[in-house]
Amino acid sequence: MVRTSPAPVTRPHGDARLADLADAPVLTVFQSLESSPKGLTETEAEERLSRHGDNTEPTTAGHGLAAHVLDAVRSPFVALLTGLGVVFVVLGDLRGTITVAIMVTLSVVLRFWQHTRSDRAVRALLGQVDTTVTVRRRGDATLPPLDREVPPSDLVPGDVVRLGPGDIVPADLRVVAASDLVVDQSALSGEGLPVAKRVPSPRPRRLRAPDRPGLVDAPSLCFAGTSVVSGSATAVVIATGAHTYSGSLARATATPRAVSSFDLGVRAVGWTLIRFMLVMVPIVLVVSGTVSGDWPQAVMFAAAVAVGLTPEMLPVIVTTNLARGASRLSRRKVIVKRLNAIQDLGAMDVLCVDKTGTLTEDRVAYAHSVDLAGRPDGEAAEYACLAVQFQDFPHNRLDEAILEQLADPEDALLAEAMFTPVDEIAFDPARRRSTVILRGPEDGHLLITKGDPDDVLSRCTHARESGAIVELGKTERAQAADVVRGYAQNGMRVLAVAAKQGEARFVPYSEDDEQNLVLVGFVGFVDPVRDDAADAVRSLTRHGVTLKLLTGDNRYVAAQVAALAGIPVGEIVLGHEIDEADDGVLRELVAKTTVFAKLTPAHKARIVAALKTAGHAVGFLGDGVNDGPALRTADVGIAPDTATAVAKDAADLILLDRDLGVLARGVVEGRRTLGNTLKYVHITAGQNFGNVLTVVLAALFLPFLPILPIQLVVQNLLYDGAQLALPWDRVDRRYLAKPRRWDAKGMVRFMLVFGPLSSLFDLTTFAVLWWVFDAGGHPAVFQTGWFVEGLLTQLLVVLVLRTAAPLRGTPPATPVVWATAAAALAGIALTLPPIADALRLTPPPAGYLLWLFPLVLGYLLAAHLVKRSWLRRSSGTWW
């Protein structure tokens, strides 16, 4: 079977070494790391720090002035405009050269400013409160070890550290001693609930290095970036910095970003304009030179064509639109790290989301309590709450959920009055249960055990059912198993609760007393789906965005969360099926599947890549270290501000509000930004193509240039200056209803329809100037006449073509109207002395303006009629 190309993610450095150390005896671990239970000496630590470097993750945030400048100039439009500047240099046109240089500089400065502003905001988000870690160090080999606090960045392989509740694991660690250690590693695995960590048994199961899920779940390994929920441990550092598991994923996100839908669209449009130029310029050169025999003038004609086809202000217009979109998104609590991502957001038609912390609240919440038969019964919850109230050992997330939602202050006071704690048997990850013994009102002892259903049920002989106590026979045990299985299939965590009454005694209790219990019932817990998730999913669906759930959790949890969030479930695809699929099979899977479970980081990135290969514009929303590669692979990566540093570093957009509705509004803002950009691109390209057709036809019969290159540049500059107001323009609601992209083919069709229409009225203007005003013998009058007509028609036709229905649709924004009027007045003013002399213009004949009014009005009416015909043939599609 031919396998698909690997996703752009690297395998963690030293997987095999981690697996070996996970299995090895403690003494072997210390020998391998050249350390000891006493820790390192200060001299050894300093030497290793110089060799391994600081214990910090690689990051691209704040990646330097040179990189920001490179990002700002990396645009095909900037390259196109720079090429035009070279043409002016070759022709010796200083004014044209300076004009183009100013426009290139303005575009680059705008992009650079936006990038640096976003970078400062991201650095502020990534800034962490100073923390320390408890490490065992010695002054020298002869002194006893002492526990001291050091910055996490000073840790080195071989250091012995202490962990306690609430600590963030500072590096990849091998546990050498543990007491009830429970770690939350959802940021790595996607598993919503914490896992127990312990020293491995003497004959452990050997982990295969390629088995990434097994590696993360290794009970003796704690990984950098995870957090200690409860318990304590002593552990030895086995990897730091870029060599940790999360560091390797961070390195994967630091690789060059895959080409996005925006990049592809812009490249296609840029190359389309270049191809038009490469075809039209030689034609004009040959035709003009052959007809007139004046080859220097033919070169000037060709230069005019190059100028006419080049949208000089396109980089500035695009950047201004994006900067305006970034500003509007910032008010909606979205930080834009990569400016082009705004238009990728508008083009997005598939959004892949992680589960934990994205669709869910990333917490454990009490759901309900049932009896042996699965009937609602609050007795199990009452017993569990009573046990948690009196236990001394640290509370885990299930205990906290019980207290948060079940512990009433009055009931707690009553319980304290009625019961007295006697003894307890703490939670042990190996036996997966805990027990509390209480003295009741009648001086007897009440033993309450809660924990994993399999472990608790095996110690029960009877069960409560409908108020009676029944013997746990084969039928009853099968019934209990069905209840537990039902919990799992609904994506819930289940806790079994059992109890028994006994005589008071003074002898301490032990595991041997956890026998002959009476099963009280089961308590169910969930990671609640966010309140806004379903509304956000509906909103995104209405806007043409298909959602897919990608999670490292099991299929039952994934299905339950997807259903509650309103994502169609259908057939669920697991990670191992992704491994077995070749390129073709994977494309079929991702096309028809909406829920994927038990995924690794590589699986997520590969699914995103397959969707992009199938032609989709893909977004990915995630917050964990394991989401970094997929965030980097997507057209637009999105992370909440509470995400891990790796996720925020890989993302293009950061949500400051966990409300998913913010993302739906961001999609609309992306489409508004793209719509206003494409207004300029299409209308300008069509007008410029019309100008070129006019110049080509003029080359056949005019003995002089109909317009000088510098005049054409200034005309375009005035027009483009007015279009700088387009980022503030309104966009049709119909346009915002579905994903939009840069479409080079659509732009070509637009050029071929509206370009000749513009050229037709230009030629009509030529006829009026030639025969009515006898401008054939006065090139300056002819050039001024076309300068004014060309400018007014370009400016005013924008008001007609900017929307699908200008008369009864979305009216233009006030800034657009004022900018159009200002540019028109400025253009007319340029034909008056003394400015006219610098541009080789002259005041037009007084009667010309009377002819100009019906010409312009006729052009606008013709453009409107052609647009209506276009809309009928294209089923209302515009741009």
mmCIF file of C-alpha atoms in Angstrom, residues 413-672:
data_model
loop_
_atom_site.group_PDB
_atom_site.id
_atom_site.type_symbol
_atom_site.label_atom_id
_atom_site.label_comp_id
_atom_site.label_asym_id
_atom_site.label_seq_id
_atom_site.Cartn_x
_atom_site.Cartn_y
_atom_site.Cartn_z
ATOM 1 C CA LEU A 413 -22.424 21.268 59.318
ATOM 2 C CA LEU A 414 -24.972 18.531 59.939
ATOM 3 C CA ALA A 415 -22.522 15.857 58.768
ATOM 4 C CA GLU A 416 -19.811 17.208 61.077
ATOM 5 C CA ALA A 417 -22.253 17.014 63.957
ATOM 6 C CA MET A 418 -23.268 13.443 63.142
ATOM 7 C CA PHE A 419 -19.959 11.863 62.029
ATOM 8 C CA THR A 420 -16.383 11.819 63.242
ATOM 9 C CA PRO A 421 -13.456 10.693 61.068
ATOM 10 C CA VAL A 422 -11.769 7.537 62.346
ATOM 11 C CA ASP A 423 -9.317 6.386 59.688
ATOM 12 C CA GLU A 424 -8.732 6.422 55.938
ATOM 13 C CA ILE A 425 -6.986 4.416 53.263
ATOM 14 C CA ALA A 426 -5.650 6.895 50.719
ATOM 15 C CA PHE A 427 -6.059 6.661 46.983
ATOM 16 C CA ASP A 428 -3.470 4.456 45.343
ATOM 17 C CA PRO A 429 -3.064 4.490 41.551
ATOM 18 C CA ALA A 430 -2.385 0.769 41.632
ATOM 19 C CA ARG A 431 -5.634 -0.151 43.363
ATOM 20 C CA ARG A 432 -7.598 2.854 42.002
ATOM 21 C CA ARG A 433 -9.846 3.471 45.015
ATOM 22 C CA SER A 434 -9.891 5.231 48.377
ATOM 23 C CA THR A 435 -11.699 4.582 51.637
ATOM 24 C CA VAL A 436 -12.858 6.733 54.557
ATOM 25 C CA ILE A 437 -14.017 5.325 57.894
ATOM 26 C CA LEU A 438 -16.401 7.406 60.010
ATOM 27 C CA ARG A 439 -17.948 7.020 63.476
ATOM 28 C CA GLY A 440 -21.708 7.439 63.234
ATOM 29 C CA PRO A 441 -24.353 8.597 65.709
ATOM 30 C CA GLU A 442 -24.692 5.098 67.200
ATOM 31 C CA ASP A 443 -20.906 4.656 67.738
ATOM 32 C CA GLY A 444 -20.644 2.128 64.934
ATOM 33 C CA HIS A 445 -18.171 2.599 62.077
ATOM 34 C CA LEU A 446 -19.229 3.438 58.518
ATOM 35 C CA LEU A 447 -16.728 2.475 55.832
ATOM 36 C CA ILE A 448 -17.173 4.247 52.461
ATOM 37 C CA THR A 449 -15.129 3.174 49.431
ATOM 38 C CA LYS A 450 -15.150 5.005 46.106
ATOM 39 C CA GLY A 451 -13.119 4.443 42.983
ATOM 40 C CA ASP A 452 -12.826 2.598 39.710
ATOM 41 C CA PRO A 453 -15.935 0.416 39.141
ATOM 42 C CA ASP A 454 -13.938 -2.733 38.375
ATOM 43 C CA ASP A 455 -11.919 -2.489 41.586
ATOM 44 C CA VAL A 456 -14.859 -1.545 43.783
ATOM 45 C CA LEU A 457 -17.290 -4.094 42.335
ATOM 46 C CA SER A 458 -14.827 -6.936 42.888
ATOM 47 C CA ARG A 459 -15.030 -6.201 46.628
ATOM 48 C CA CYS A 460 -18.834 -6.023 46.782
ATOM 49 C CA THR A 461 -21.100 -8.939 47.703
ATOM 50 C CA HIS A 462 -24.385 -7.031 47.842
ATOM 51 C CA ALA A 463 -25.966 -3.907 46.350
ATOM 52 C CA ARG A 464 -28.691 -1.408 47.157
ATOM 53 C CA GLU A 465 -31.577 -1.463 44.680
ATOM 54 C CA SER A 466 -34.915 0.290 45.095
ATOM 55 C CA GLY A 467 -34.289 0.773 48.810
ATOM 56 C CA ALA A 468 -33.489 -2.907 49.401
ATOM 57 C CA ILE A 469 -30.204 -4.780 49.683
ATOM 58 C CA VAL A 470 -29.815 -7.567 47.134
ATOM 59 C CA GLU A 471 -27.089 -10.134 46.643
ATOM 60 C CA LEU A 472 -24.723 -9.436 43.750
ATOM 61 C CA GLY A 473 -25.179 -12.472 41.586
ATOM 62 C CA LYS A 474 -24.200 -13.024 37.969
ATOM 63 C CA THR A 475 -27.257 -11.189 36.653
ATOM 64 C CA GLU A 476 -26.734 -8.197 38.941
ATOM 65 C CA ARG A 477 -23.034 -7.943 38.044
ATOM 66 C CA ALA A 478 -23.907 -8.016 34.326
ATOM 67 C CA GLN A 479 -26.436 -5.275 35.016
ATOM 68 C CA ALA A 480 -23.777 -3.167 36.740
ATOM 69 C CA ALA A 481 -21.372 -3.750 33.851
ATOM 70 C CA ASP A 482 -24.031 -2.483 31.423
ATOM 71 C CA VAL A 483 -24.422 0.696 33.461
ATOM 72 C CA VAL A 484 -20.661 1.344 33.451
ATOM 73 C CA ARG A 485 -20.471 0.604 29.725
ATOM 74 C CA GLY A 486 -23.327 3.032 29.121
ATOM 75 C CA TYR A 487 -21.424 5.744 30.956
ATOM 76 C CA ALA A 488 -18.366 5.148 28.781
ATOM 77 C CA GLN A 489 -20.376 5.178 25.565
ATOM 78 C CA ASN A 490 -21.791 8.550 26.561
ATOM 79 C CA GLY A 491 -18.324 9.968 27.122
ATOM 80 C CA MET A 492 -18.618 10.072 30.906
ATOM 81 C CA ARG A 493 -16.284 9.181 33.749
ATOM 82 C CA VAL A 494 -17.887 6.920 36.355
ATOM 83 C CA LEU A 495 -17.139 6.434 40.040
ATOM 84 C CA ALA A 496 -18.464 3.398 41.966
ATOM 85 C CA VAL A 497 -19.460 3.984 45.601
ATOM 86 C CA ALA A 498 -19.766 1.188 48.183
ATOM 87 C CA ALA A 499 -20.183 1.102 51.950
ATOM 88 C CA LYS A 500 -20.629 -1.164 54.965
ATOM 89 C CA GLN A 501 -21.489 -0.791 58.629
ATOM 90 C CA GLY A 502 -19.323 -2.353 61.304
ATOM 91 C CA GLU A 503 -18.577 -2.439 65.008
ATOM 92 C CA ALA A 504 -16.394 0.325 66.438
ATOM 93 C CA ARG A 505 -12.779 -0.751 66.997
ATOM 94 C CA PHE A 506 -9.383 0.693 67.836
ATOM 95 C CA VAL A 507 -7.333 -1.411 65.415
ATOM 96 C CA PRO A 508 -6.200 0.571 62.281
ATOM 97 C CA TYR A 509 -7.940 -0.210 59.040
ATOM 98 C CA SER A 510 -6.208 -1.702 55.983
ATOM 99 C CA GLU A 511 -7.010 -2.911 52.461
ATOM 100 C CA ASP A 512 -8.146 -6.208 53.979
ATOM 101 C CA ASP A 513 -11.160 -4.360 55.384
ATOM 102 C CA GLU A 514 -12.296 -3.333 51.880
ATOM 103 C CA GLN A 515 -14.242 -6.586 51.519
ATOM 104 C CA ASN A 516 -17.895 -7.674 51.653
ATOM 105 C CA LEU A 517 -19.025 -4.194 50.647
ATOM 106 C CA VAL A 518 -22.507 -3.111 49.633
ATOM 107 C CA LEU A 519 -22.610 -1.293 46.289
ATOM 108 C CA VAL A 520 -24.524 1.967 46.793
ATOM 109 C CA GLY A 521 -24.440 3.041 43.147
ATOM 110 C CA PHE A 522 -22.522 5.016 40.553
ATOM 111 C CA VAL A 523 -21.691 8.693 40.197
ATOM 112 C CA GLY A 524 -21.184 10.094 36.678
ATOM 113 C CA PHE A 525 -18.964 13.019 35.640
ATOM 114 C CA VAL A 526 -18.523 14.928 32.408
ATOM 115 C CA ASP A 527 -16.255 17.554 30.894
ATOM 116 C CA PRO A 528 -19.120 19.969 30.133
ATOM 117 C CA VAL A 529 -19.547 21.258 26.626
ATOM 118 C CA ARG A 530 -19.234 25.032 26.559
ATOM 119 C CA ASP A 531 -22.541 26.899 26.725
ATOM 120 C CA ASP A 532 -21.740 28.821 23.568
ATOM 121 C CA ALA A 533 -20.463 25.849 21.558
ATOM 122 C CA ALA A 534 -23.754 24.830 19.931
ATOM 123 C CA ASP A 535 -24.656 28.421 18.993
ATOM 124 C CA ALA A 536 -21.196 28.987 17.514
ATOM 125 C CA VAL A 537 -21.401 25.735 15.519
ATOM 126 C CA ARG A 538 -24.795 26.759 14.135
ATOM 127 C CA SER A 539 -23.511 30.211 13.242
ATOM 128 C CA LEU A 540 -20.459 28.835 11.462
ATOM 129 C CA THR A 541 -22.599 26.285 9.617
ATOM 130 C CA ARG A 542 -24.934 29.048 8.451
ATOM 131 C CA HIS A 543 -21.903 30.835 7.048
ATOM 132 C CA GLY A 544 -20.836 27.806 5.019
ATOM 133 C CA VAL A 545 -18.162 26.438 7.375
ATOM 134 C CA THR A 546 -18.124 22.665 7.998
ATOM 135 C CA LEU A 547 -16.855 21.635 11.436
ATOM 136 C CA LYS A 548 -14.799 18.529 12.150
ATOM 137 C CA LEU A 549 -13.793 17.314 15.619
ATOM 138 C CA LEU A 550 -10.199 16.065 16.016
ATOM 139 C CA THR A 551 -9.334 14.754 19.486
ATOM 140 C CA GLY A 552 -6.928 12.478 21.264
ATOM 141 C CA ASP A 553 -9.748 11.261 23.528
ATOM 142 C CA ASN A 554 -11.692 8.014 23.019
ATOM 143 C CA ARG A 555 -14.462 7.569 20.474
ATOM 144 C CA TYR A 556 -17.285 7.632 23.030
ATOM 145 C CA VAL A 557 -16.241 10.950 24.535
ATOM 146 C CA ALA A 558 -15.675 12.386 21.053
ATOM 147 C CA ALA A 559 -19.132 11.300 19.863
ATOM 148 C CA GLN A 560 -20.868 12.656 22.948
ATOM 149 C CA VAL A 561 -19.157 16.061 22.776
ATOM 150 C CA ALA A 562 -19.771 16.368 19.028
ATOM 151 C CA ALA A 563 -23.464 15.570 19.448
ATOM 152 C CA LEU A 564 -23.913 18.094 22.254
ATOM 153 C CA ALA A 565 -22.076 20.769 20.266
ATOM 154 C CA GLY A 566 -24.264 20.169 17.221
ATOM 155 C CA ILE A 567 -21.608 18.544 15.027
ATOM 156 C CA PRO A 568 -23.012 15.584 13.023
ATOM 157 C CA VAL A 569 -21.287 12.433 14.258
ATOM 158 C CA GLY A 570 -21.692 9.699 11.656
ATOM 159 C CA GLU A 571 -18.901 7.143 11.377
ATOM 160 C CA ILE A 572 -15.964 7.827 13.715
ATOM 161 C CA VAL A 573 -12.416 7.346 12.394
ATOM 162 C CA LEU A 574 -9.656 6.396 14.856
ATOM 163 C CA GLY A 575 -5.973 7.195 14.750
ATOM 164 C CA HIS A 576 -4.836 3.733 13.690
ATOM 165 C CA GLU A 577 -7.121 3.970 10.646
ATOM 166 C CA ILE A 578 -5.301 7.167 9.644
ATOM 167 C CA ASP A 579 -2.007 5.261 9.861
ATOM 168 C CA GLU A 580 -3.324 2.556 7.562
ATOM 169 C CA ALA A 581 -4.771 4.919 4.935
ATOM 170 C CA ASP A 582 -2.920 5.951 1.777
ATOM 171 C CA ASP A 583 -3.400 9.353 0.159
ATOM 172 C CA GLY A 584 -6.525 8.439 -1.797
ATOM 173 C CA VAL A 585 -8.216 6.622 1.075
ATOM 174 C CA LEU A 586 -7.411 9.434 3.475
ATOM 175 C CA ARG A 587 -8.966 12.027 1.173
ATOM 176 C CA GLU A 588 -12.135 9.939 1.083
ATOM 177 C CA LEU A 589 -12.107 9.564 4.872
ATOM 178 C CA VAL A 590 -11.689 13.250 5.622
ATOM 179 C CA ALA A 591 -14.340 14.184 3.067
ATOM 180 C CA LYS A 592 -17.090 12.105 4.680
ATOM 181 C CA THR A 593 -16.011 12.040 8.338
ATOM 182 C CA THR A 594 -16.686 14.743 10.918
ATOM 183 C CA VAL A 595 -15.385 13.091 14.110
ATOM 184 C CA PHE A 596 -11.862 11.683 14.566
ATOM 185 C CA ALA A 597 -10.704 10.152 17.867
ATOM 186 C CA LYS A 598 -7.563 8.720 19.511
ATOM 187 C CA LEU A 599 -5.354 10.985 17.379
ATOM 188 C CA THR A 600 -1.706 11.898 17.819
ATOM 189 C CA PRO A 601 -0.281 15.299 16.793
ATOM 190 C CA ALA A 602 0.903 13.748 13.519
ATOM 191 C CA HIS A 603 -2.599 12.413 12.788
ATOM 192 C CA LYS A 604 -4.146 15.867 13.254
ATOM 193 C CA ALA A 605 -1.606 17.533 10.986
ATOM 194 C CA ARG A 606 -2.077 14.849 8.354
ATOM 195 C CA ILE A 607 -5.876 15.233 8.355
ATOM 196 C CA VAL A 608 -5.537 19.002 7.922
ATOM 197 C CA ALA A 609 -3.037 18.500 5.082
ATOM 198 C CA ALA A 610 -5.390 16.052 3.344
ATOM 199 C CA LEU A 611 -8.260 18.530 3.523
ATOM 200 C CA LYS A 612 -6.050 21.223 1.995
ATOM 201 C CA THR A 613 -4.969 18.854 -0.775
ATOM 202 C CA ALA A 614 -8.651 18.266 -1.540
ATOM 203 C CA GLY A 615 -9.031 22.000 -2.205
ATOM 204 C CA HIS A 616 -10.491 23.175 1.100
ATOM 205 C CA ALA A 617 -9.430 26.297 2.975
ATOM 206 C CA VAL A 618 -8.859 24.793 6.423
ATOM 207 C CA GLY A 619 -8.825 26.371 9.853
ATOM 208 C CA PHE A 620 -7.706 24.586 13.024
ATOM 209 C CA LEU A 621 -8.721 25.607 16.549
ATOM 210 C CA GLY A 622 -6.735 24.054 19.382
ATOM 211 C CA ASP A 623 -4.997 24.922 22.625
ATOM 212 C CA GLY A 624 -2.652 22.065 23.505
ATOM 213 C CA VAL A 625 0.967 21.248 22.796
ATOM 214 C CA ASN A 626 -0.318 18.340 20.721
ATOM 215 C CA ASP A 627 -2.184 20.808 18.477
ATOM 216 C CA GLY A 628 0.947 22.709 17.407
ATOM 217 C CA PRO A 629 1.696 20.823 14.158
ATOM 218 C CA ALA A 630 -1.936 20.997 12.985
ATOM 219 C CA LEU A 631 -2.111 24.707 13.809
ATOM 220 C CA ARG A 632 0.976 25.251 11.683
ATOM 221 C CA THR A 633 -0.296 23.116 8.796
ATOM 222 C CA ALA A 634 -3.729 24.761 8.549
ATOM 223 C CA ASP A 635 -4.471 27.743 6.315
ATOM 224 C CA VAL A 636 -5.342 29.610 9.502
ATOM 225 C CA GLY A 637 -4.385 28.377 12.980
ATOM 226 C CA ILE A 638 -6.465 29.657 15.907
ATOM 227 C CA ALA A 639 -5.727 29.354 19.623
ATOM 228 C CA PRO A 640 -7.319 30.812 22.768
ATOM 229 C CA ASP A 641 -5.186 33.014 25.001
ATOM 230 C CA THR A 642 -5.259 30.273 27.655
ATOM 231 C CA ALA A 643 -3.549 27.839 25.275
ATOM 232 C CA THR A 644 -0.067 26.473 25.819
ATOM 233 C CA ALA A 645 2.895 28.556 24.660
ATOM 234 C CA VAL A 646 3.489 26.102 21.800
ATOM 235 C CA ALA A 647 -0.088 26.462 20.542
ATOM 236 C CA LYS A 648 -0.052 30.271 20.744
ATOM 237 C CA ASP A 649 3.297 30.357 18.988
ATOM 238 C CA ALA A 650 1.978 28.223 16.117
ATOM 239 C CA ALA A 651 -1.337 30.065 15.754
ATOM 240 C CA ASP A 652 -2.154 32.911 13.357
ATOM 241 C CA LEU A 653 -5.034 34.259 15.433
ATOM 242 C CA ILE A 654 -5.375 34.302 19.221
ATOM 243 C CA LEU A 655 -8.817 34.554 20.831
ATOM 244 C CA LEU A 656 -8.803 36.669 23.985
ATOM 245 C CA ASP A 657 -12.361 35.531 24.711
ATOM 246 C CA ARG A 658 -13.146 31.812 24.979
ATOM 247 C CA ASP A 659 -16.608 32.528 23.534
ATOM 248 C CA LEU A 660 -16.624 30.597 20.252
ATOM 249 C CA GLY A 661 -19.071 33.161 18.907
ATOM 250 C CA VAL A 662 -16.048 35.449 18.623
ATOM 251 C CA LEU A 663 -14.686 33.087 15.996
ATOM 252 C CA ALA A 664 -17.937 33.107 14.015
ATOM 253 C CA ARG A 665 -17.867 36.913 14.007
ATOM 254 C CA GLY A 666 -14.217 36.763 13.005
ATOM 255 C CA VAL A 667 -15.134 34.685 9.937
ATOM 256 C CA VAL A 668 -17.578 37.394 8.855
ATOM 257 C CA GLU A 669 -14.910 40.048 9.422
ATOM 258 C CA GLY A 670 -12.469 38.066 7.302
ATOM 259 C CA ARG A 671 -14.980 37.931 4.455
ATOM 260 C CA ARG A 672 -15.682 41.656 4.768
#
